[in-house]
CSV table of C-alpha atoms and ligand atoms in Angstrom, one decimal:
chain,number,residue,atom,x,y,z
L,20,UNK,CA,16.3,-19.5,-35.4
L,21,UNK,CA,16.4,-17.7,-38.7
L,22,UNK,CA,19.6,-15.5,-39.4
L,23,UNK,CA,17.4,-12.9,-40.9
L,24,UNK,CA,14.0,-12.7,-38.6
L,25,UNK,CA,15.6,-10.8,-36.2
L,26,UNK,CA,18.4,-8.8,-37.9
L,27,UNK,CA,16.4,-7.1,-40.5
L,28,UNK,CA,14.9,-5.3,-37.4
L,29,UNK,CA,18.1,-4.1,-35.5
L,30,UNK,CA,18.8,-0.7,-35.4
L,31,UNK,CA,15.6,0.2,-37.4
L,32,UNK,CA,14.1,3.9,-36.3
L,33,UNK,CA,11.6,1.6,-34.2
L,34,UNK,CA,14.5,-0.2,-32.5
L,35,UNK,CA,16.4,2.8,-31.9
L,36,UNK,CA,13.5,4.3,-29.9
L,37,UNK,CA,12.8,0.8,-27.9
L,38,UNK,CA,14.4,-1.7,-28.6
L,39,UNK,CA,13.1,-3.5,-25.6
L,40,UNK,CA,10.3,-5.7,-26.5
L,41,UNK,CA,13.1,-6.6,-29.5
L,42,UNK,CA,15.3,-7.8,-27.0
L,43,UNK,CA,12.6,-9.4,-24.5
L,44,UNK,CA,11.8,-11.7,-28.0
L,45,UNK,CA,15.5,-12.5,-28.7
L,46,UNK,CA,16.2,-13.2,-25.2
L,47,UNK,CA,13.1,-16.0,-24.6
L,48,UNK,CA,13.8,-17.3,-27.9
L,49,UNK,CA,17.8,-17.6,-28.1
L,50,UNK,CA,19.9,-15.3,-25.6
L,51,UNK,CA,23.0,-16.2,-28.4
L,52,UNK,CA,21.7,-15.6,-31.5
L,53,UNK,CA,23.8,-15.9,-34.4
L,54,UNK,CA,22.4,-12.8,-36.7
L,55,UNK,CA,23.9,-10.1,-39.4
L,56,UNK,CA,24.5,-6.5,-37.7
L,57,UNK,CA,24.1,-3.4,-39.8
L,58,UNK,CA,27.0,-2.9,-41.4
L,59,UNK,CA,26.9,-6.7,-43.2
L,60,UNK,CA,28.9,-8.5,-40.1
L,61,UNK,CA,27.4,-11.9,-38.9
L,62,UNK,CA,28.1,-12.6,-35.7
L,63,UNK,CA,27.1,-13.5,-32.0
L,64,UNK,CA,24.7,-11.4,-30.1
L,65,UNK,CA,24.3,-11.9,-26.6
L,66,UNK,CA,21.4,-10.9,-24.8
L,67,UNK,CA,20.5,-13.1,-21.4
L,68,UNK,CA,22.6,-11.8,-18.6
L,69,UNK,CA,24.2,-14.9,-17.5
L,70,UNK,CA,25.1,-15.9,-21.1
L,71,UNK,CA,26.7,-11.8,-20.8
L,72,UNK,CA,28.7,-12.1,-17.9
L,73,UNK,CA,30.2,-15.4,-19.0
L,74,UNK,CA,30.9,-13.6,-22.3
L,75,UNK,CA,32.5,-10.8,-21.0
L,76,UNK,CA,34.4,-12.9,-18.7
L,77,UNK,CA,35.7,-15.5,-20.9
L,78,UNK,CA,39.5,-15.3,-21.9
L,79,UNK,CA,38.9,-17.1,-26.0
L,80,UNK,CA,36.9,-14.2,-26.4
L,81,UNK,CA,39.5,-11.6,-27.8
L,82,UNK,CA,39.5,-8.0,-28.3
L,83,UNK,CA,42.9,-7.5,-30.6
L,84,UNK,CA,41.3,-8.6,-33.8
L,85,UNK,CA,44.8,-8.0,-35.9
L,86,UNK,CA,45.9,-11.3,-33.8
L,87,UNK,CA,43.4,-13.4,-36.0
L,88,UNK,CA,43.9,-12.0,-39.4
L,89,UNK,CA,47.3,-11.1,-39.1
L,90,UNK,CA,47.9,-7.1,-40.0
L,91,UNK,CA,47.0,-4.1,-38.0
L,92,UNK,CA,44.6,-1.4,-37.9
L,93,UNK,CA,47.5,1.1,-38.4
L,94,UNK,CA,45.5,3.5,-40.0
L,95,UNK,CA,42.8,3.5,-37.0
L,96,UNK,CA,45.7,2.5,-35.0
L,97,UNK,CA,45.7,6.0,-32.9
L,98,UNK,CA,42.1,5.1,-31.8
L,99,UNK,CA,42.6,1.8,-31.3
L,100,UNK,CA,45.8,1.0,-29.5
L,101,UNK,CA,44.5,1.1,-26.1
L,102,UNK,CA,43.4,-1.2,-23.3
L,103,UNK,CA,40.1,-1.2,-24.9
L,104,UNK,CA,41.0,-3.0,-27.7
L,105,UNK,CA,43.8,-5.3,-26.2
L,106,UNK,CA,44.1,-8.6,-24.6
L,107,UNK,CA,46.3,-9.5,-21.7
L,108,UNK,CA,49.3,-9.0,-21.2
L,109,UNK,CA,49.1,-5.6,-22.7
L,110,UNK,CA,46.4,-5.0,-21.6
L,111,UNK,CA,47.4,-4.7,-18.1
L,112,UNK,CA,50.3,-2.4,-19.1
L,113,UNK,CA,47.6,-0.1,-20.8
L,114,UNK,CA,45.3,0.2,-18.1
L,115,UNK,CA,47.8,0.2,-15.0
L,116,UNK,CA,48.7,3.4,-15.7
L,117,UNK,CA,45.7,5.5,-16.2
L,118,UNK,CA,43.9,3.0,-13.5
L,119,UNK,CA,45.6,5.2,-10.8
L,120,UNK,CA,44.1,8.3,-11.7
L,121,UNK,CA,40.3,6.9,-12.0
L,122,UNK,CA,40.2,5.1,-8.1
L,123,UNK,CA,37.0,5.8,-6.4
L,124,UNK,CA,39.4,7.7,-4.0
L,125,UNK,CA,40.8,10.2,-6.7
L,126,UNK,CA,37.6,10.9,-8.2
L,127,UNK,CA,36.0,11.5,-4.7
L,128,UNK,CA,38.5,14.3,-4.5
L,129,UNK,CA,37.1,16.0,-7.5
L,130,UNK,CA,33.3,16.3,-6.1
L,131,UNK,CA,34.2,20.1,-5.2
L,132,UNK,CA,35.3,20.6,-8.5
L,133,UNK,CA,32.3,18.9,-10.4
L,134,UNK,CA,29.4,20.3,-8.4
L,135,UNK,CA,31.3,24.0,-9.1
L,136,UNK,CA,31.2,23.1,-13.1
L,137,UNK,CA,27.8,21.6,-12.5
L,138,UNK,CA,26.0,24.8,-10.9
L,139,UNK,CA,28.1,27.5,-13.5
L,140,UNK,CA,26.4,25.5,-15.7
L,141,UNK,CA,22.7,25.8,-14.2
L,142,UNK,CA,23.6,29.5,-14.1
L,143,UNK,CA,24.2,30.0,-17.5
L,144,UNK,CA,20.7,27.9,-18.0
L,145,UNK,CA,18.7,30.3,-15.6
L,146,UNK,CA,19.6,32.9,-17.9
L,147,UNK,CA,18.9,31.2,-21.0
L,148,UNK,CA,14.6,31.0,-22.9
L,149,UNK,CA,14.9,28.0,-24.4
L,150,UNK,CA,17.2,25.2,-23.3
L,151,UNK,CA,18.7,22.4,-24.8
L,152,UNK,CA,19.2,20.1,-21.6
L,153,UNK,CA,21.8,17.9,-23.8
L,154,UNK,CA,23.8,20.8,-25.2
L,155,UNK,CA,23.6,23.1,-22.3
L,156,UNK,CA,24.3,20.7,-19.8
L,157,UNK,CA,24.9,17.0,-20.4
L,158,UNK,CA,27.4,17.5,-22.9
L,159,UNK,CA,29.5,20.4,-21.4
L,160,UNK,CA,29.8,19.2,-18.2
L,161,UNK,CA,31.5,15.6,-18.7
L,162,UNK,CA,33.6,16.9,-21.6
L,163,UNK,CA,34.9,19.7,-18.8
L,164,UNK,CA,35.4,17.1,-16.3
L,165,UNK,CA,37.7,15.2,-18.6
L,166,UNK,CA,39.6,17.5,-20.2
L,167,UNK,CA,40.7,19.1,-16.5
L,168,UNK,CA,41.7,15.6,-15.5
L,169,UNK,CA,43.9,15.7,-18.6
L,170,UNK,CA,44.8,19.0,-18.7
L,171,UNK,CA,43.4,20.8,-21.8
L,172,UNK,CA,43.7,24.1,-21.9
L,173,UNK,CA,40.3,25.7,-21.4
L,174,UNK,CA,39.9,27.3,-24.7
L,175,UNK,CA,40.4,24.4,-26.8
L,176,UNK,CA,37.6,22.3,-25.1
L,177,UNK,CA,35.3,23.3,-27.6
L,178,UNK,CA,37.7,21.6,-30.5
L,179,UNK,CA,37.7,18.4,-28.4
L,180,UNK,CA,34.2,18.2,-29.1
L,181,UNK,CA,33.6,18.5,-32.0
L,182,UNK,CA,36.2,16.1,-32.8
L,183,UNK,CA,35.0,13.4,-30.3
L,184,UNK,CA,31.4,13.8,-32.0
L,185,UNK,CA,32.4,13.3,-35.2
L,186,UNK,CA,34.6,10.3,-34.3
L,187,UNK,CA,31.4,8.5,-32.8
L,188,UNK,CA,29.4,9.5,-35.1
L,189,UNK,CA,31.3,9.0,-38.0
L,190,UNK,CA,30.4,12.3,-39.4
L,191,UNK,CA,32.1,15.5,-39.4
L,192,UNK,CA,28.6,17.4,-38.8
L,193,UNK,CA,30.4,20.7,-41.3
L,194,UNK,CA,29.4,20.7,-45.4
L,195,UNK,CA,32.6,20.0,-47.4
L,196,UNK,CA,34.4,18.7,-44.2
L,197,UNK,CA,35.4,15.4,-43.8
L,198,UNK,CA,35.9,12.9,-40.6
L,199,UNK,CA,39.2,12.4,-41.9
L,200,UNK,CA,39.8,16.0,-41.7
L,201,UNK,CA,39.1,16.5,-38.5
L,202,UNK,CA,41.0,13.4,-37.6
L,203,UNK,CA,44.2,14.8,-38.7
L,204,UNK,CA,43.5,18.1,-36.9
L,205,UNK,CA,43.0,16.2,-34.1
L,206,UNK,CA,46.6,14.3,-33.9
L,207,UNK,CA,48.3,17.1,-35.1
L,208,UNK,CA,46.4,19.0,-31.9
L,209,UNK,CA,47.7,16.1,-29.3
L,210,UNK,CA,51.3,16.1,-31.0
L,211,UNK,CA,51.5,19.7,-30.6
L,212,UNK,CA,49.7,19.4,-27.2
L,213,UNK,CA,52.2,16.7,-25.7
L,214,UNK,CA,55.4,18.5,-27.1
L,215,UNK,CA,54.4,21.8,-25.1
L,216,UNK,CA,53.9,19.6,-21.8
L,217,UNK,CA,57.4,18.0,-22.4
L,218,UNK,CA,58.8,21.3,-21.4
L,219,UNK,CA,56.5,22.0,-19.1
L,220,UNK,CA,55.3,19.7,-16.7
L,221,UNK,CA,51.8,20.5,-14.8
L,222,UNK,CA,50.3,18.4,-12.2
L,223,UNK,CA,47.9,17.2,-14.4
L,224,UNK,CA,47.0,13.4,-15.7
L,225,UNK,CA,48.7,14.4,-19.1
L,226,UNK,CA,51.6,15.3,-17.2
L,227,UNK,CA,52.2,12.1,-15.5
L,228,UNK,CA,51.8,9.8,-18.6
L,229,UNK,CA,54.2,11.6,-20.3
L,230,UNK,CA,56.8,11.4,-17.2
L,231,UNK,CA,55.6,7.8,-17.0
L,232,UNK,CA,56.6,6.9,-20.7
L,233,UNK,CA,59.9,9.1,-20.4
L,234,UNK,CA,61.1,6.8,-17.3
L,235,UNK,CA,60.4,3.5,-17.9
L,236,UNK,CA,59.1,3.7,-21.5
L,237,UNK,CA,56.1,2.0,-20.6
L,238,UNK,CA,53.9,3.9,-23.0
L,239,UNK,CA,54.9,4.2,-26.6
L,240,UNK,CA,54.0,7.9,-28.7
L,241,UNK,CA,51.0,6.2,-30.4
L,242,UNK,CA,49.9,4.5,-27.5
L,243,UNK,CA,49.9,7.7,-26.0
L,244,UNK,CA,47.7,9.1,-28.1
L,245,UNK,CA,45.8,6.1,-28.0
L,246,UNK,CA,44.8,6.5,-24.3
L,247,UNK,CA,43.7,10.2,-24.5
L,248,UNK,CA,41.6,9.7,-26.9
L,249,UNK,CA,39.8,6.6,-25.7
L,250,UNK,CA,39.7,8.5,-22.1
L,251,UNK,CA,38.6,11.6,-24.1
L,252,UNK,CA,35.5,9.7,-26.1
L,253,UNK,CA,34.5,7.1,-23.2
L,254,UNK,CA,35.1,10.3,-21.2
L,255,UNK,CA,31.8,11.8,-22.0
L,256,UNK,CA,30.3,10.5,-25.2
L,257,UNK,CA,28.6,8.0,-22.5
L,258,UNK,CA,28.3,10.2,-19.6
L,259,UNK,CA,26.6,12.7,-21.6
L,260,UNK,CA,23.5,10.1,-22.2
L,261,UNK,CA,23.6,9.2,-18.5
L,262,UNK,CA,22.4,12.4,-17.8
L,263,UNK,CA,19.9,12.3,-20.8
L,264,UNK,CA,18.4,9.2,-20.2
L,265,UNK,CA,17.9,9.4,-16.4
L,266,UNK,CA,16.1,13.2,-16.7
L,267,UNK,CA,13.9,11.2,-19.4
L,268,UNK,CA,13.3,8.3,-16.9
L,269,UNK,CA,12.3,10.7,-13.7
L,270,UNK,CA,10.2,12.7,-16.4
L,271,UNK,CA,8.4,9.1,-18.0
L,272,UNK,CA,7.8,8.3,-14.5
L,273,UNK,CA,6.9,11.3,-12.5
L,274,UNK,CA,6.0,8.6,-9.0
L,275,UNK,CA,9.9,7.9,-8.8
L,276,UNK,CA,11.2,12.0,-9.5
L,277,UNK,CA,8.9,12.8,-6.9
L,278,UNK,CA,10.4,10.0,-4.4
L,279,UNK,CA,13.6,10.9,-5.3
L,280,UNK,CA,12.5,14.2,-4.8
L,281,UNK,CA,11.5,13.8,-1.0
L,282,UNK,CA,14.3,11.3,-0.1
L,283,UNK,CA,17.7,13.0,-2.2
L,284,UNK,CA,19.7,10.0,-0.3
L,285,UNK,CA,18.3,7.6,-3.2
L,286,UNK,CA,20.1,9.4,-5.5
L,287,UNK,CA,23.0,6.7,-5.9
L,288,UNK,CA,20.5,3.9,-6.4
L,289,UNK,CA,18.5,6.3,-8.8
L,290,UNK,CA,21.6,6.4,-10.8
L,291,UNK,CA,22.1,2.3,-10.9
L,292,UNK,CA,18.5,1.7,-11.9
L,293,UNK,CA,18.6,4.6,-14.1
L,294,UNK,CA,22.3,2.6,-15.9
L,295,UNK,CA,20.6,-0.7,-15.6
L,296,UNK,CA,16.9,0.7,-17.0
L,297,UNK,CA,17.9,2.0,-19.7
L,298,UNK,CA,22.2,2.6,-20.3
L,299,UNK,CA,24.0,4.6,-22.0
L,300,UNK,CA,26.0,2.2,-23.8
L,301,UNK,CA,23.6,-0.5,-26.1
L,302,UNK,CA,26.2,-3.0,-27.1
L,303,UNK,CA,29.4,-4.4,-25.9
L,304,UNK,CA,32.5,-3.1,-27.8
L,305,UNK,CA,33.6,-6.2,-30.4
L,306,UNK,CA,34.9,-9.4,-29.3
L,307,UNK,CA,36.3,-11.9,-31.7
L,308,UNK,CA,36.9,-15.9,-30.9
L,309,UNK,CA,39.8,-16.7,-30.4
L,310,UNK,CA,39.9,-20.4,-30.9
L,311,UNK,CA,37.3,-23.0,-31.9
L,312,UNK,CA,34.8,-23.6,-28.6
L,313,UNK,CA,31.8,-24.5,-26.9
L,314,UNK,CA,29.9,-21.6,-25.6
L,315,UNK,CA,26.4,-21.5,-23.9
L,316,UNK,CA,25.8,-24.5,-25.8
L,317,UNK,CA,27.0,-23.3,-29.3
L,318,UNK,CA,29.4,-24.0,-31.6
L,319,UNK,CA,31.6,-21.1,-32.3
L,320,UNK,CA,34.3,-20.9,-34.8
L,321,UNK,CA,37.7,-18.6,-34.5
L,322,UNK,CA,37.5,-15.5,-35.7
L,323,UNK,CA,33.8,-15.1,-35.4
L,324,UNK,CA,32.3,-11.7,-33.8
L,325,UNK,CA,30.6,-12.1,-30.7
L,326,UNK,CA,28.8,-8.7,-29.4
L,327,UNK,CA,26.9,-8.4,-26.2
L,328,UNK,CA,23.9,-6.1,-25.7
L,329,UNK,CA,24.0,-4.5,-22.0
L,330,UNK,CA,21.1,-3.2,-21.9
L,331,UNK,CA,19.3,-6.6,-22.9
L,332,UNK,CA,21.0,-8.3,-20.4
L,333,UNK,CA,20.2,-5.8,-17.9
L,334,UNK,CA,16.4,-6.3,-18.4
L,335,UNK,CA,16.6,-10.5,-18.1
L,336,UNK,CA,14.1,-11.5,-15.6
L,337,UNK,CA,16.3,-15.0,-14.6
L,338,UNK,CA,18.5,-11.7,-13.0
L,339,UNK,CA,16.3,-9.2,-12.0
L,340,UNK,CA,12.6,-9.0,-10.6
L,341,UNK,CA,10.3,-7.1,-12.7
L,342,UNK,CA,13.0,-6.1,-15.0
L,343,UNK,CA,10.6,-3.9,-17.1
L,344,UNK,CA,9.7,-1.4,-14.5
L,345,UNK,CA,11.9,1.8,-13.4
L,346,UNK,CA,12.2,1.3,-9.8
L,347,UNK,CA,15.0,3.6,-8.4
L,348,UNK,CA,14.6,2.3,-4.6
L,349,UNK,CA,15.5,-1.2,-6.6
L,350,UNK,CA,18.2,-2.6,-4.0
L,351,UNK,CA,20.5,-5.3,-5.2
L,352,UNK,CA,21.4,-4.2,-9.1
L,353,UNK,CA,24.5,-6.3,-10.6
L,354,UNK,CA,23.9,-4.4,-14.1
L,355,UNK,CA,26.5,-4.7,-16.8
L,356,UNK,CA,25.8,-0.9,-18.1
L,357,UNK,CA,29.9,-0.9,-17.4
L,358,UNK,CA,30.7,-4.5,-18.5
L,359,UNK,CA,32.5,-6.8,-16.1
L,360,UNK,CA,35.4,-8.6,-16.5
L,361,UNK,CA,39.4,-6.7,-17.4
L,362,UNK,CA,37.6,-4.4,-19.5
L,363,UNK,CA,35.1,-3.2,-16.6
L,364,UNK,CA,34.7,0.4,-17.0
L,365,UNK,CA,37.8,2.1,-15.9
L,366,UNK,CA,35.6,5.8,-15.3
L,367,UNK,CA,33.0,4.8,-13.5
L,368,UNK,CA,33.2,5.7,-10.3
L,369,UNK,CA,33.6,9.2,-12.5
L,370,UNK,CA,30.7,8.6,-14.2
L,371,UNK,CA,28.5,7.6,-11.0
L,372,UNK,CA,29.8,10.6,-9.1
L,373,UNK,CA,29.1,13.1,-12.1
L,374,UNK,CA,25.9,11.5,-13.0
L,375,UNK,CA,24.6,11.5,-9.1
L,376,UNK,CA,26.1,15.4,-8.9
L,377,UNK,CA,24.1,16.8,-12.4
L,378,UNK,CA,20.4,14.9,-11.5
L,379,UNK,CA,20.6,16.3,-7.8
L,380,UNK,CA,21.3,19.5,-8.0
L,381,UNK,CA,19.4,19.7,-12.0
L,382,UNK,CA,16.5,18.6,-9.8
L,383,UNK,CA,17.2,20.7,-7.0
L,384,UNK,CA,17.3,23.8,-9.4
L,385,UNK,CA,14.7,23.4,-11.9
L,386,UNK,CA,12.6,20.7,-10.1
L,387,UNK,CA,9.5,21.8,-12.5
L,388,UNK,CA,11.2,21.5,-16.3
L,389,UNK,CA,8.8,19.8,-18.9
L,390,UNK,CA,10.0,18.7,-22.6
L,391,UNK,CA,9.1,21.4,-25.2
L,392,UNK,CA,7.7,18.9,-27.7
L,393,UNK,CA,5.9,15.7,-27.5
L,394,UNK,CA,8.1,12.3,-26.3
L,395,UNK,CA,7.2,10.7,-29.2
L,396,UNK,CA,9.5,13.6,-31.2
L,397,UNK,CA,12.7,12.8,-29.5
L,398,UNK,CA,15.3,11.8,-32.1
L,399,UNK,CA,17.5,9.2,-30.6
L,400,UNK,CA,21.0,8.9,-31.8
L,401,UNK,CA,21.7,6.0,-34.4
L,402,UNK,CA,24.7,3.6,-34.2
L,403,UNK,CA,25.8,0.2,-32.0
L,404,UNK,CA,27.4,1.8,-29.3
L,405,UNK,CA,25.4,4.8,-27.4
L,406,UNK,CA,21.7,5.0,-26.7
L,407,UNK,CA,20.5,8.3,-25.7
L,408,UNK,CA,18.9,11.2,-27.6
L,409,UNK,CA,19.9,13.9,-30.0
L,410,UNK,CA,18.6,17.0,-28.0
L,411,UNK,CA,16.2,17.5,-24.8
L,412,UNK,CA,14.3,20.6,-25.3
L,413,UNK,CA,12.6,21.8,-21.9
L,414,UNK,CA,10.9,24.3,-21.1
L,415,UNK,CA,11.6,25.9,-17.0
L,416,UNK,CA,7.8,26.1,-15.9
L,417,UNK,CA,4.7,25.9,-17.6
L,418,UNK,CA,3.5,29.3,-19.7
V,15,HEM,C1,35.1,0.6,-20.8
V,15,HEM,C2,30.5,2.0,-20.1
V,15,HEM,C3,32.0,6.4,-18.6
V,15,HEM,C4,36.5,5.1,-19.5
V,15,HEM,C5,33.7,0.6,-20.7
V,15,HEM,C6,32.9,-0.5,-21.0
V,15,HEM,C7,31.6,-0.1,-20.8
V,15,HEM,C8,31.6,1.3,-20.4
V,15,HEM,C9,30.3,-0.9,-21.1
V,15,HEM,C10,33.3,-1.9,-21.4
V,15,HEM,C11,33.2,-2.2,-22.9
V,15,HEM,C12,33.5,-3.6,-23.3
V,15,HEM,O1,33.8,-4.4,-22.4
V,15,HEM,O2,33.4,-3.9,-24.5
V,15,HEM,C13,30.5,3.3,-19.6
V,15,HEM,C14,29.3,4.1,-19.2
V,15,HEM,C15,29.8,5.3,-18.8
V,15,HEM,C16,31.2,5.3,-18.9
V,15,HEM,C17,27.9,3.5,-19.3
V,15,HEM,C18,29.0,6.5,-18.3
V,15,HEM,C19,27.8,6.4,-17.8
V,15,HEM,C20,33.4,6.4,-18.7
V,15,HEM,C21,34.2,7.5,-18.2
V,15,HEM,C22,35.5,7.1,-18.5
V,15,HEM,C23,35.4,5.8,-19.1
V,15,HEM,C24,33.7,8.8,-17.6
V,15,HEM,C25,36.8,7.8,-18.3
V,15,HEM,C26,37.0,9.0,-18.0
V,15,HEM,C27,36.5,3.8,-20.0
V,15,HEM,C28,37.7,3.1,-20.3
V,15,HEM,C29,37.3,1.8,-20.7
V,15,HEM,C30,35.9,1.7,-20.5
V,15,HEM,C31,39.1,3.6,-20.4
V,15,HEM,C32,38.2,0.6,-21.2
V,15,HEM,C33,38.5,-0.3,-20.0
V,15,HEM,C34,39.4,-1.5,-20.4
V,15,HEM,O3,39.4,-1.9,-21.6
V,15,HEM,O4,40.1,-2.0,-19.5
V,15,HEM,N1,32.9,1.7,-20.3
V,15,HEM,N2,31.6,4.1,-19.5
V,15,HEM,N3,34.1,5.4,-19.2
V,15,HEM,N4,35.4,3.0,-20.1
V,15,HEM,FE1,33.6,3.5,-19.7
């Protein structure tokens, strides 16, 4: 297939707002397609679900890109030294000790706590004319999750967002400020931050890493750093849309709100198909080759990019019947809206429990809201990694 065909079209304004029928094409016509990605990159893109899974699975498929071209990221290295962007054995060093606070067990614990956040938020939106359902209550809600399971003090949650957005989004968002700015406040914050809890230890996740590193050294300063802010961004930059996309799903298809409406016990399988329909994260975060090999039939050479896009995958019809349509009493879902493989998503049984928390009781609450403008005037955020839209202006009942 042509290099070009296909990548002049990715991440267009039409992809951005489906790019479904994009991926059904790729998909029938090469599920690993060797194309150019925005920012000049040529690479693999990966979109038939087996083709994914083996991807995501496969060992020559590395993460730690400074291993092939020698180097480090030192200036990105606060960002990027984390089990996100490592390979075994790190990797299992990185993630074994924050893996203890994100078991299904733990996070059951904090369902109290989130449906409390949760309903102080729906107050505050009773109250309110004209809401915002991303800023009033998709964003605030993971972003207070996360930073209580770190320990942030409560006044500076406000600064954590701000800086998370403009670390996504590569933009500060202020005239006259720049990322780089806010970057720097941002590790002078955690250096500050992590000096206060030396002295004083809380029984918070914070807490524990820093006791962890003092004893057995098992976490260096910048790797550190480079945990909590990873756990901060994939905190709630992705939970955020979770919430978005599956309030736009139930309000696209007003047969399946209403289901979920009369039996609230499909809420968990609402929020799989809602993560397989149409999830929060678009592509796979980089992997690099490793080595010269064979893969799905293609040559690939070391140090080529290969890149999988999960919400392709999740729509392949060799995987799922009637992949197209939102179904949320669907049964069996094995979507990849959080990977597979070491770097299976560490928060989601966070995500699941928050996501199935906001929709129920959002529903519960306001089961009548309707969008303020026309669907066709959403603005959906640009970029490789989320998929989800800039604000959700709703309106509580019809005037
Ligand atoms: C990894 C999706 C929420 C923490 C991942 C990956 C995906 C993903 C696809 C793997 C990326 C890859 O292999 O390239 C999502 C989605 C979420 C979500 C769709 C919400 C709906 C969260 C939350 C947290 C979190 C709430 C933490 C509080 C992480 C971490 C990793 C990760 C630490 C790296 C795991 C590793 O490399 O071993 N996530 N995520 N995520 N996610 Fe999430």
């Amino acid at each position: 297939m042509d290099v070009d065909k296909y990548s002049r079209q990715l991440f267009t304004e039409t992809f951005v707002e489906n790019p479904y029928p994009y991926y059904a094409q790729l998909r029938a016509g090469d599920p690993v397609y060797k194309t150019r990605f925005p920012d000049g990159q040529q690479g693999w893109l990966i979109t038939g679900y087996e083709e994914a899974v083996e991807a995501l699975k496969e060992p020559r498929f590395i993460k730690d890109f400074s291993k092939l071209y020698g180097g480090s990221m030192d200036g990105m290295s606060v960002f990027t030294q984390n089990m996100l962007f490592s390979d075994p054995p790190d990797h299992r060093r990185l993630r074994g000790l924050a893996q203890k606070a994100f078991t299904p067990r733990v996070i059951e614990g904090m369902k109290e706590r989130i449906e409390e956040i949760t309903d102080q938020l729906l107050d505050e939106m009773e109250q309110k004319k004209e809401i915002n359902l991303i800023d009033d209550f998709a964003f605030p809600l993971p972003i207070i999750v996360i930073c209580e399971i770190l320990g942030v003090p409560s006044e500076d949650r406000d600064k954590f967002r701000i800086w998370s957005n403009s670390l996504i989004e590569g933009s500060s968002g202020e005239p006259g400020v720049s990322v780089y700015q806010h970057m720097n406040d941002f590790i002078r914050y955690l250096g500050e931050w992590f000096s206060r809890t030396r002295l004083e230890t809380k029984d918070d996740l914070i807490s524990k890493l820093i006791e962890a590193e003092e004893e057995g050294d098992r976490l260096t300063e910048k790797e550190l750093y480079g945990l909590v802010t990873l756990l901060i961004i994939a905190g709630h930059e992705t939970t955020v849309n979770l919430i978005g996309n599956t309030f736009l799903n139930l309000l696209k298809h007003p047969e399946q709100k209403e289901l979920l409406r009369k039996k609230p016990e499909l809420i968990g399988q609402a929020i799989e198909e809602s993560l397989r329909f149409d999830g929060p994260v678009e592509f796979s975060t980089s992997r690099w080759a490793g080595e010269n090999f064979q893969f799905a039939g293609k040559e690939i050479s070391r140090g080529e990019l290969v890149v999988v896009a999960l919400n392709a995958a999740n729509r392949d019809p060799d995987q799922f019947d009637d992949p197209e349509v939102f179904e949320i009493s669907r049964e069996k879902s094995p979507h990849l809206a959080f990977g597979t493989g070491i770097h299976h998503c560490l928060g989601a049984p966070l995500a699941r429990l928050e996501g199935k928390i906001a929709i129920r009781r959002l529903l519960d609450r306001f089961p009548d809201l309707k969008l303020r403008i026309p669907e066709s005037e959403l603005k959906w955020r640009q970029g490789m990694i989320v998929r989800g839209v800039k604000e959700i202006p709703v309106m509580k009942r019809q005037s």
